Amino acid sequence: MGQNSDRRARILLINPNSNEATTTMMVAIARSAAADGFDVVGATATRAPTMIVSADALEVAALEVEEIARLRGGECDGVIVSAFGDPGLTGIKAAMKLTAVGIGESAMLEAAGTGRRFGVATTTPLLKANIDALPDTLGLRASYTGTRFADGDPQQLMRDSAQLRAALAGAVEACIVRDRAEAVIIGGGPLGEAARELQPMFAAPIIAPIPSAVRRIIRLVAA
């Protein structure tokens, strides 16, 4: 680190998906949301799938996320776990003296922060139970309207940004119209660019989880 970077707080963003391109995209989003005086560096898992779409993959990723945090956490002021199921976050908080947040918990806390009812729009139906469990953990069950899933195979959608955006827009609309959600979270780290593109398409707030996590980790580090 150079002289100037020594004066900057460093945030480690861990991508539990084993995809370097996704890490690059997520770090860019995080840096654009970070305040002056904060830098974001990325780390990528190597043992998980390129996109986590099942509970088993989430569990495998959790172990590696904790390993990465142990290996690299000492060089950073805070850690972001950048997959919506927050794999490994509980272990990091329990076992390590690290300030850490997950994009799932951060997005839900922000979405419900003014007493709003909120839903989740995402692409991974096999993670429904994991997503549904998170509001209970955070004490937000009364505010949670449920999760709607984009039509289409998650992997295929990720290969076509226009198709992904259209499919997610349909899920967002279902959250708002059918479930009466007052804010909708785009549930997934790899969906970061789509979340940004969807925000101007709806009057209701669309919550992008990576910026939510950046705002939260900065508050915690600054405190």
Backbone as CSV, one residue per row, in Angstrom:
resi,resn,N_x,N_y,N_z,CA_x,CA_y,CA_z,C_x,C_y,C_z
1,MET,0.832,-1.202,0.000,0.000,0.000,0.000,0.867,1.253,0.000
2,GLY,0.469,2.244,-0.775,1.223,3.489,-0.826,0.886,4.393,0.337
3,GLN,1.573,5.517,0.369,1.396,6.454,1.480,-0.044,6.937,1.562
4,ASN,-0.649,7.255,0.413,-2.017,7.765,0.435,-3.002,6.695,0.879
5,SER,-2.818,5.437,0.384,-3.769,4.391,0.718,-3.678,3.992,2.175
6,ASP,-2.538,4.255,2.840,-2.422,3.946,4.255,-3.428,4.734,5.083
7,ARG,-3.890,5.832,4.592,-4.823,6.669,5.350,-6.284,6.332,5.033
8,ARG,-6.497,5.352,4.182,-7.846,4.977,3.793,-8.269,3.701,4.523
9,ALA,-9.504,3.703,5.016,-10.041,2.472,5.589,-10.286,1.479,4.460
10,ARG,-9.990,0.223,4.707,-10.093,-0.794,3.658,-11.201,-1.784,4.006
11,ILE,-12.078,-1.996,3.039,-13.174,-2.946,3.182,-12.907,-4.133,2.265
12,LEU,-12.999,-5.335,2.817,-12.831,-6.552,2.031,-14.200,-7.075,1.620
13,LEU,-14.453,-7.124,0.307,-15.684,-7.704,-0.219,-15.388,-9.128,-0.656
14,ILE,-16.039,-10.095,0.000,-15.836,-11.505,-0.327,-16.979,-11.972,-1.222
15,ASN,-16.622,-12.445,-2.409,-17.608,-13.016,-3.324,-17.655,-14.523,-3.101
16,PRO,-18.731,-15.064,-2.524,-18.815,-16.505,-2.293,-19.007,-17.315,-3.570
17,ASN,-19.347,-16.655,-4.675,-19.436,-17.321,-5.974,-18.049,-17.357,-6.597
18,SER,-17.661,-18.472,-7.183,-16.294,-18.584,-7.716,-16.241,-18.025,-9.136
19,ASN,-16.390,-16.724,-9.223,-16.424,-16.049,-10.521,-15.722,-14.708,-10.389
20,GLU,-14.536,-14.604,-10.964,-13.731,-13.383,-10.835,-14.410,-12.185,-11.497
21,ALA,-15.093,-12.424,-12.621,-15.766,-11.315,-13.299,-16.868,-10.743,-12.423
22,THR,-17.575,-11.615,-11.719,-18.612,-11.146,-10.798,-18.002,-10.335,-9.670
23,THR,-16.863,-10.784,-9.159,-16.184,-10.021,-8.106,-15.808,-8.631,-8.599
24,THR,-15.267,-8.553,-9.795,-14.886,-7.260,-10.364,-16.088,-6.330,-10.458
25,MET,-17.214,-6.875,-10.916,-18.441,-6.076,-11.031,-18.917,-5.605,-9.662
26,MET,-18.913,-6.494,-8.678,-19.410,-6.140,-7.351,-18.502,-5.124,-6.657
27,VAL,-17.196,-5.279,-6.822,-16.258,-4.313,-6.230,-16.464,-2.936,-6.854
28,ALA,-16.697,-2.884,-8.169,-16.937,-1.593,-8.825,-18.184,-0.922,-8.272
29,ILE,-19.246,-1.693,-8.065,-20.473,-1.142,-7.484,-20.209,-0.659,-6.062
30,ALA,-19.488,-1.479,-5.298,-19.201,-1.097,-3.912,-18.355,0.168,-3.839
31,ARG,-17.359,0.273,-4.701,-16.512,1.472,-4.692,-17.317,2.714,-5.059
32,SER,-18.267,2.578,-5.968,-19.069,3.737,-6.362,-19.984,4.187,-5.232
33,ALA,-20.280,3.280,-4.307,-21.141,3.621,-3.172,-20.356,4.042,-1.938
34,ALA,-19.044,3.819,-1.952,-18.228,4.091,-0.763,-17.943,5.578,-0.613
35,ALA,-17.834,6.004,0.632,-17.510,7.396,0.926,-16.021,7.630,0.745
36,ASP,-15.653,8.918,0.666,-14.232,9.268,0.645,-13.567,8.707,1.895
37,GLY,-12.350,8.238,1.726,-11.637,7.678,2.867,-11.803,6.181,3.011
38,PHE,-12.605,5.573,2.132,-12.804,4.125,2.171,-12.421,3.525,0.830
39,ASP,-11.733,2.387,0.875,-11.431,1.653,-0.346,-12.012,0.252,-0.202
40,VAL,-12.334,-0.365,-1.336,-12.906,-1.709,-1.349,-12.005,-2.608,-2.176
41,VAL,-11.637,-3.755,-1.608,-10.867,-4.755,-2.331,-11.673,-6.052,-2.348
42,GLY,-11.456,-6.870,-3.356,-12.250,-8.073,-3.525,-11.467,-9.348,-3.263
43,ALA,-12.200,-10.390,-2.893,-11.653,-11.746,-2.778,-12.717,-12.705,-3.309
44,THR,-12.279,-13.702,-4.050,-13.203,-14.609,-4.721,-13.040,-16.026,-4.208
45,ALA,-14.160,-16.660,-3.897,-14.133,-18.072,-3.528,-13.693,-18.912,-4.722
46,THR,-13.170,-20.097,-4.447,-12.700,-20.978,-5.516,-13.407,-22.330,-5.515
47,ARG,-14.109,-22.679,-4.426,-14.692,-24.021,-4.334,-16.194,-24.047,-4.607
48,ALA,-16.850,-22.906,-4.527,-18.292,-22.853,-4.777,-18.554,-22.808,-6.280
49,PRO,-19.807,-23.002,-6.701,-20.135,-22.824,-8.118,-19.921,-21.363,-8.538
50,THR,-19.920,-21.127,-9.844,-19.762,-19.761,-10.330,-20.952,-18.891,-9.950
51,MET,-22.106,-19.520,-9.721,-23.273,-18.809,-9.196,-23.993,-19.739,-8.233
52,ILE,-24.157,-19.294,-6.998,-24.801,-20.115,-5.969,-26.312,-20.085,-6.178
53,VAL,-26.885,-21.257,-6.463,-28.328,-21.314,-6.720,-29.037,-22.327,-5.833
54,SER,-28.315,-22.989,-4.911,-28.932,-24.003,-4.058,-28.450,-23.852,-2.624
55,ALA,-29.222,-24.434,-1.704,-28.863,-24.372,-0.291,-27.569,-25.126,-0.018
56,ASP,-27.348,-26.246,-0.704,-26.108,-27.002,-0.498,-24.890,-26.170,-0.904
57,ALA,-24.993,-25.487,-2.034,-23.881,-24.645,-2.483,-23.636,-23.501,-1.512
58,LEU,-24.708,-22.968,-0.945,-24.576,-21.885,0.029,-23.819,-22.372,1.263
59,GLU,-24.105,-23.597,1.680,-23.447,-24.164,2.855,-21.961,-24.394,2.602
60,VAL,-21.630,-24.903,1.422,-20.223,-25.102,1.063,-19.498,-23.759,1.010
61,ALA,-20.149,-22.762,0.435,-19.533,-21.445,0.314,-19.256,-20.831,1.682
62,ALA,-20.118,-21.094,2.651,-19.955,-20.498,3.975,-18.603,-20.848,4.586
63,LEU,-18.177,-22.097,4.421,-16.905,-22.523,4.998,-15.735,-21.769,4.377
64,GLU,-15.784,-21.600,3.054,-14.680,-20.900,2.395,-14.696,-19.407,2.702
65,VAL,-15.880,-18.828,2.826,-15.973,-17.413,3.186,-15.299,-17.178,4.543
66,GLU,-15.551,-18.069,5.492,-14.911,-17.937,6.797,-13.392,-18.075,6.683
67,GLU,-12.928,-18.992,5.839,-11.488,-19.154,5.632,-10.866,-17.874,5.058
68,ILE,-11.526,-17.302,4.060,-11.007,-16.072,3.450,-10.966,-14.947,4.485
69,ALA,-12.015,-14.860,5.297,-12.049,-13.816,6.327,-10.905,-13.987,7.328
70,ARG,-10.621,-15.240,7.699,-9.511,-15.474,8.627,-8.172,-15.108,7.993
71,LEU,-8.003,-15.442,6.722,-6.727,-15.201,6.042,-6.490,-13.724,5.743
72,ARG,-7.548,-13.014,5.359,-7.365,-11.659,4.851,-8.023,-10.579,5.707
73,GLY,-8.798,-10.989,6.683,-9.511,-10.010,7.490,-8.613,-9.091,8.278
74,GLY,-7.433,-9.581,8.641,-6.524,-8.772,9.441,-5.989,-7.562,8.718
75,GLU,-6.040,-7.574,7.385,-5.533,-6.438,6.611,-6.620,-5.414,6.316
76,CYS,-7.838,-5.639,6.836,-8.973,-4.782,6.498,-9.673,-4.263,7.753
77,ASP,-10.440,-3.201,7.562,-11.210,-2.611,8.662,-12.623,-3.179,8.751
78,GLY,-13.079,-3.812,7.682,-14.416,-4.382,7.687,-14.575,-5.362,6.541
79,VAL,-15.571,-6.239,6.637,-15.798,-7.289,5.658,-17.247,-7.263,5.197
80,ILE,-17.454,-7.395,3.885,-18.788,-7.577,3.311,-18.855,-8.972,2.702
81,VAL,-19.856,-9.750,3.109,-20.140,-11.034,2.469,-21.148,-10.759,1.363
82,SER,-20.728,-10.943,0.106,-21.514,-10.452,-1.020,-22.256,-11.567,-1.760
83,ALA,-23.034,-12.337,-0.996,-24.033,-13.245,-1.571,-25.278,-13.094,-0.701
84,PHE,-26.465,-13.180,-1.304,-27.667,-12.754,-0.595,-28.011,-13.640,0.598
85,GLY,-27.556,-14.880,0.603,-27.790,-15.733,1.761,-26.833,-15.487,2.902
86,ASP,-25.905,-14.535,2.739,-24.913,-14.181,3.763,-24.129,-15.397,4.269
87,PRO,-23.638,-16.269,3.362,-22.947,-17.478,3.829,-21.655,-17.149,4.580
88,GLY,-21.509,-17.760,5.741,-20.308,-17.564,6.543,-20.364,-16.384,7.480
89,LEU,-21.361,-15.526,7.340,-21.401,-14.309,8.150,-21.547,-14.617,9.642
90,THR,-22.405,-15.545,9.974,-22.609,-15.899,11.384,-21.316,-16.407,12.003
91,GLY,-20.568,-17.239,11.270,-19.303,-17.749,11.777,-18.264,-16.663,11.944
92,ILE,-18.224,-15.734,11.004,-17.273,-14.619,11.104,-17.569,-13.789,12.351
93,LYS,-18.838,-13.479,12.562,-19.207,-12.656,13.719,-18.938,-13.375,15.032
94,ALA,-19.129,-14.692,15.026,-18.991,-15.449,16.269,-17.536,-15.701,16.637
95,ALA,-16.687,-15.915,15.630,-15.335,-16.406,15.903,-14.224,-15.392,15.698
96,MET,-14.524,-14.281,15.021,-13.450,-13.351,14.662,-13.775,-11.936,15.129
97,LYS,-12.735,-11.210,15.463,-12.914,-9.816,15.870,-12.898,-8.929,14.631
98,LEU,-13.901,-9.142,13.786,-14.010,-8.394,12.544,-15.373,-7.719,12.481
99,THR,-15.394,-6.489,11.995,-16.655,-5.832,11.679,-17.124,-6.381,10.337
100,ALA,-18.259,-7.059,10.330,-18.697,-7.755,9.122,-20.191,-7.592,8.922
101,VAL,-20.579,-7.474,7.658,-21.999,-7.412,7.289,-22.220,-8.299,6.074
102,GLY,-23.464,-8.677,5.863,-23.847,-9.401,4.661,-24.770,-8.546,3.818
103,ILE,-24.788,-8.803,2.515,-25.657,-7.986,1.669,-27.125,-8.317,1.903
104,GLY,-27.432,-9.537,2.336,-28.817,-9.891,2.611,-29.356,-9.149,3.819
105,GLU,-28.652,-9.256,4.941,-29.117,-8.575,6.152,-29.129,-7.060,5.966
106,SER,-28.120,-6.529,5.283,-28.043,-5.077,5.097,-29.202,-4.563,4.264
107,ALA,-29.532,-5.281,3.191,-30.635,-4.852,2.327,-31.966,-4.911,3.061
108,MET,-32.176,-5.970,3.845,-33.454,-6.093,4.560,-33.591,-5.030,5.644
109,LEU,-32.507,-4.748,6.360,-32.574,-3.701,7.384,-32.855,-2.339,6.756
110,GLU,-32.246,-2.069,5.598,-32.507,-0.803,4.926,-33.931,-0.747,4.383
111,ALA,-34.391,-1.833,3.797,-35.732,-1.856,3.200,-36.805,-1.621,4.249
112,ALA,-36.595,-2.154,5.448,-37.599,-2.049,6.512,-37.334,-0.881,7.455
113,GLY,-36.317,-0.082,7.149,-35.849,0.929,8.095,-36.850,1.990,8.478
114,THR,-37.792,2.306,7.622,-38.807,3.316,7.954,-40.165,2.673,8.179
115,GLY,-40.149,1.409,8.543,-41.400,0.701,8.797,-42.079,0.192,7.542
116,ARG,-41.364,0.190,6.425,-41.958,-0.248,5.166,-42.124,-1.760,5.128
117,ARG,-43.155,-2.188,4.400,-43.291,-3.580,4.015,-42.393,-3.813,2.799
118,PHE,-41.646,-4.897,2.820,-40.693,-5.123,1.735,-40.759,-6.562,1.245
119,GLY,-40.442,-6.716,-0.046,-40.322,-8.032,-0.640,-38.965,-8.192,-1.287
120,VAL,-38.727,-9.377,-1.816,-37.479,-9.696,-2.498,-37.814,-10.213,-3.890
121,ALA,-37.097,-9.731,-4.885,-37.181,-10.255,-6.250,-35.828,-10.842,-6.606
122,THR,-35.816,-12.092,-7.048,-34.537,-12.735,-7.356,-34.750,-13.864,-8.353
123,THR,-33.692,-14.639,-8.576,-33.711,-15.638,-9.652,-33.565,-17.070,-9.159
124,THR,-33.436,-17.291,-7.845,-32.998,-18.596,-7.334,-34.051,-19.252,-6.440
125,PRO,-35.046,-19.940,-7.022,-36.117,-20.535,-6.209,-35.634,-21.597,-5.229
126,LEU,-34.499,-22.242,-5.506,-33.998,-23.256,-4.580,-33.465,-22.648,-3.283
127,LEU,-33.324,-21.327,-3.246,-32.871,-20.644,-2.024,-34.021,-20.008,-1.257
128,LYS,-35.250,-20.355,-1.624,-36.415,-19.706,-0.992,-36.400,-19.861,0.527
129,ALA,-36.140,-21.060,1.022,-36.165,-21.271,2.474,-35.104,-20.432,3.177
130,ASN,-33.926,-20.316,2.568,-32.864,-19.503,3.160,-33.244,-18.030,3.195
131,ILE,-33.838,-17.555,2.104,-34.255,-16.146,2.052,-35.367,-15.890,3.055
132,ASP,-36.331,-16.802,3.117,-37.457,-16.629,4.036,-37.015,-16.633,5.497
133,ALA,-35.912,-17.318,5.796,-35.444,-17.401,7.185,-34.789,-16.110,7.655
134,LEU,-34.265,-15.325,6.739,-33.495,-14.146,7.133,-34.335,-13.085,7.850
135,PRO,-35.557,-12.781,7.404,-36.346,-11.799,8.161,-36.619,-12.243,9.601
136,ASP,-36.768,-13.551,9.830,-36.960,-14.029,11.192,-35.727,-13.744,12.045
137,THR,-34.554,-14.013,11.479,-33.299,-13.768,12.192,-33.150,-12.298,12.570
138,LEU,-33.636,-11.412,11.699,-33.479,-9.969,11.894,-34.646,-9.330,12.635
139,GLY,-35.654,-10.135,12.984,-36.833,-9.587,13.648,-37.724,-8.782,12.735
140,LEU,-37.734,-9.124,11.441,-38.483,-8.352,10.444,-39.627,-9.143,9.808
141,ARG,-40.028,-10.232,10.414,-41.049,-11.074,9.802,-42.328,-10.305,9.496
142,ALA,-42.743,-9.404,10.372,-44.001,-8.679,10.167,-43.935,-7.739,8.968
143,SER,-42.733,-7.343,8.565,-42.572,-6.407,7.446,-42.341,-7.109,6.109
144,TYR,-42.069,-8.393,6.152,-41.650,-9.148,4.961,-42.868,-9.671,4.209
145,THR,-42.967,-9.312,2.933,-44.117,-9.738,2.124,-43.835,-10.986,1.304
146,GLY,-42.610,-11.486,1.330,-42.270,-12.697,0.600,-41.324,-12.436,-0.561
147,THR,-40.944,-13.506,-1.220,-40.016,-13.439,-2.345,-40.705,-13.903,-3.625
148,ARG,-40.478,-13.180,-4.692,-40.954,-13.544,-6.024,-39.741,-13.865,-6.892
149,PHE,-39.897,-14.894,-7.728,-38.768,-15.369,-8.522,-38.974,-15.071,-9.997
150,ALA,-37.905,-14.624,-10.631,-37.932,-14.344,-12.063,-38.155,-15.638,-12.836
151,ASP,-38.931,-15.558,-13.893,-39.147,-16.721,-14.758,-37.869,-17.023,-15.536
152,GLY,-37.466,-18.286,-15.545,-36.291,-18.666,-16.315,-35.213,-19.295,-15.463
153,ASP,-34.320,-20.018,-16.094,-33.197,-20.640,-15.418,-32.203,-19.574,-14.960
154,PRO,-31.788,-19.607,-13.690,-30.887,-18.559,-13.181,-29.607,-18.403,-13.994
155,GLN,-28.999,-19.515,-14.371,-27.747,-19.449,-15.124,-27.964,-18.842,-16.508
156,GLN,-29.055,-19.238,-17.153,-29.352,-18.708,-18.480,-29.645,-17.212,-18.419
157,LEU,-30.391,-16.796,-17.419,-30.705,-15.378,-17.277,-29.436,-14.541,-17.125
158,MET,-28.454,-15.061,-16.406,-27.219,-14.306,-16.184,-26.424,-14.117,-17.466
159,ARG,-26.712,-14.933,-18.475,-25.977,-14.804,-19.738,-26.598,-13.780,-20.686
160,ASP,-27.750,-13.223,-20.319,-28.455,-12.261,-21.181,-28.996,-11.137,-20.304
161,SER,-28.291,-10.010,-20.286,-28.640,-8.945,-19.346,-30.034,-8.376,-19.601
162,ALA,-30.436,-8.284,-20.857,-31.765,-7.752,-21.156,-32.853,-8.714,-20.683
163,GLN,-32.633,-10.009,-20.909,-33.593,-11.015,-20.445,-33.663,-11.032,-18.923
164,LEU,-32.505,-10.921,-18.281,-32.455,-10.882,-16.820,-33.233,-9.692,-16.289
165,ARG,-32.988,-8.533,-16.858,-33.671,-7.319,-16.399,-35.186,-7.440,-16.556
166,ALA,-35.631,-7.962,-17.703,-37.067,-8.104,-17.949,-37.695,-9.105,-16.980
167,ALA,-37.004,-10.221,-16.746,-37.545,-11.236,-15.845,-37.606,-10.726,-14.407
168,LEU,-36.577,-10.012,-13.995,-36.587,-9.445,-12.645,-37.649,-8.360,-12.508
169,ALA,-37.850,-7.585,-13.556,-38.896,-6.552,-13.514,-40.252,-7.178,-13.273
170,GLY,-40.505,-8.347,-13.892,-41.761,-9.050,-13.647,-41.905,-9.478,-12.200
171,ALA,-40.799,-9.937,-11.594,-40.832,-10.343,-10.185,-41.029,-9.137,-9.272
172,VAL,-40.382,-8.016,-9.607,-40.567,-6.789,-8.821,-42.031,-6.347,-8.870
173,GLU,-42.595,-6.373,-10.054,-43.998,-5.953,-10.201,-44.925,-6.840,-9.379
174,ALA,-44.643,-8.145,-9.347,-45.457,-9.052,-8.537,-45.345,-8.716,-7.050
175,CYS,-44.148,-8.376,-6.603,-43.965,-7.972,-5.202,-44.824,-6.757,-4.859
176,ILE,-44.841,-5.782,-5.780,-45.542,-4.521,-5.515,-47.050,-4.687,-5.659
177,VAL,-47.483,-5.292,-6.763,-48.915,-5.354,-7.083,-49.627,-6.455,-6.303
178,ARG,-49.036,-7.636,-6.271,-49.720,-8.769,-5.631,-49.490,-8.819,-4.117
179,ASP,-48.258,-8.518,-3.703,-47.905,-8.672,-2.288,-47.972,-7.368,-1.506
180,ARG,-48.198,-6.267,-2.209,-48.285,-4.934,-1.599,-46.996,-4.520,-0.889
181,ALA,-45.880,-4.924,-1.459,-44.590,-4.468,-0.917,-44.406,-2.985,-1.218
182,GLU,-43.853,-2.263,-0.255,-43.585,-0.828,-0.424,-42.143,-0.560,-0.848
183,ALA,-41.302,-1.573,-0.757,-39.932,-1.530,-1.257,-39.574,-2.948,-1.670
184,VAL,-38.715,-3.073,-2.679,-38.347,-4.400,-3.191,-36.832,-4.502,-3.273
185,ILE,-36.302,-5.557,-2.697,-34.870,-5.847,-2.738,-34.588,-6.749,-3.940
186,ILE,-33.534,-6.438,-4.676,-33.051,-7.338,-5.717,-32.064,-8.293,-5.064
187,GLY,-32.477,-9.540,-4.887,-31.775,-10.461,-4.000,-30.638,-11.230,-4.622
188,GLY,-29.460,-10.623,-4.699,-28.298,-11.362,-5.150,-27.121,-10.468,-5.485
189,GLY,-25.929,-10.873,-5.045,-24.727,-10.125,-5.400,-24.476,-10.076,-6.897
190,PRO,-24.582,-11.227,-7.601,-24.381,-11.190,-9.051,-25.439,-10.381,-9.800
191,LEU,-26.517,-9.995,-9.109,-27.579,-9.192,-9.732,-27.355,-7.698,-9.512
192,GLY,-26.151,-7.335,-9.086,-25.877,-5.942,-8.721,-26.120,-4.954,-9.837
193,GLU,-25.677,-5.270,-11.048,-25.889,-4.349,-12.171,-27.365,-4.268,-12.533
194,ALA,-28.058,-5.400,-12.505,-29.490,-5.404,-12.806,-30.257,-4.563,-11.784
195,ALA,-29.843,-4.633,-10.525,-30.511,-3.843,-9.490,-30.415,-2.357,-9.798
196,ARG,-29.253,-1.936,-10.233,-29.046,-0.519,-10.552,-29.901,-0.101,-11.746
197,GLU,-30.022,-0.986,-12.721,-30.820,-0.676,-13.914,-32.317,-0.657,-13.619
198,LEU,-32.757,-1.430,-12.650,-34.191,-1.524,-12.347,-34.703,-0.342,-11.523
199,GLN,-33.819,0.321,-10.799,-34.265,1.381,-9.892,-35.125,2.442,-10.574
200,PRO,-34.731,2.962,-11.746,-35.560,4.021,-12.347,-36.847,3.525,-13.002
201,MET,-37.072,2.225,-13.037,-38.243,1.683,-13.711,-39.484,1.644,-12.837
202,PHE,-39.314,1.889,-11.523,-40.432,1.747,-10.591,-40.509,2.952,-9.663
203,ALA,-41.732,3.285,-9.269,-41.915,4.373,-8.306,-41.521,3.929,-6.903
204,ALA,-41.765,2.665,-6.590,-41.380,2.134,-5.276,-39.860,2.023,-5.188
205,PRO,-39.294,2.176,-4.008,-37.844,2.032,-3.864,-37.386,0.617,-4.221
206,ILE,-36.365,0.535,-5.055,-35.722,-0.730,-5.379,-34.393,-0.756,-4.635
207,ILE,-34.236,-1.719,-3.747,-33.069,-1.764,-2.866,-31.997,-2.648,-3.492
208,ALA,-30.841,-2.042,-3.767,-29.691,-2.775,-4.302,-28.814,-3.196,-3.118
209,PRO,-28.603,-4.493,-2.916,-27.988,-4.932,-1.659,-26.520,-4.585,-1.481
210,ILE,-25.752,-4.483,-2.560,-24.331,-4.155,-2.374,-24.154,-2.734,-1.832
211,PRO,-24.775,-1.709,-2.433,-24.687,-0.378,-1.823,-25.231,-0.340,-0.393
212,SER,-26.283,-1.117,-0.113,-26.806,-1.177,1.262,-25.731,-1.664,2.225
213,ALA,-25.025,-2.711,1.807,-23.976,-3.262,2.668,-22.820,-2.280,2.835
214,VAL,-22.474,-1.562,1.773,-21.396,-0.568,1.862,-21.777,0.524,2.852
215,ARG,-22.991,1.037,2.730,-23.426,2.086,3.668,-23.393,1.583,5.112
216,ARG,-23.794,0.331,5.316,-23.843,-0.196,6.683,-22.437,-0.434,7.241
217,ILE,-21.548,-1.011,6.444,-20.209,-1.277,6.954,-19.474,0.022,7.246
218,ILE,-19.704,1.054,6.439,-19.053,2.343,6.700,-19.550,2.923,8.022
219,ARG,-20.856,2.834,8.262,-21.380,3.331,9.549,-20.750,2.579,10.720
220,LEU,-20.635,1.260,10.595,-20.095,0.455,11.687,-18.612,0.718,11.897
221,VAL,-17.862,0.822,10.803,-16.424,1.094,10.917,-16.183,2.476,11.495
222,ALA,-16.966,3.450,11.026,-16.802,4.825,11.513,-17.136,4.955,12.990
223,ALA,-18.066,4.116,13.461,-18.468,4.171,14.863,-17.436,3.548,15.781
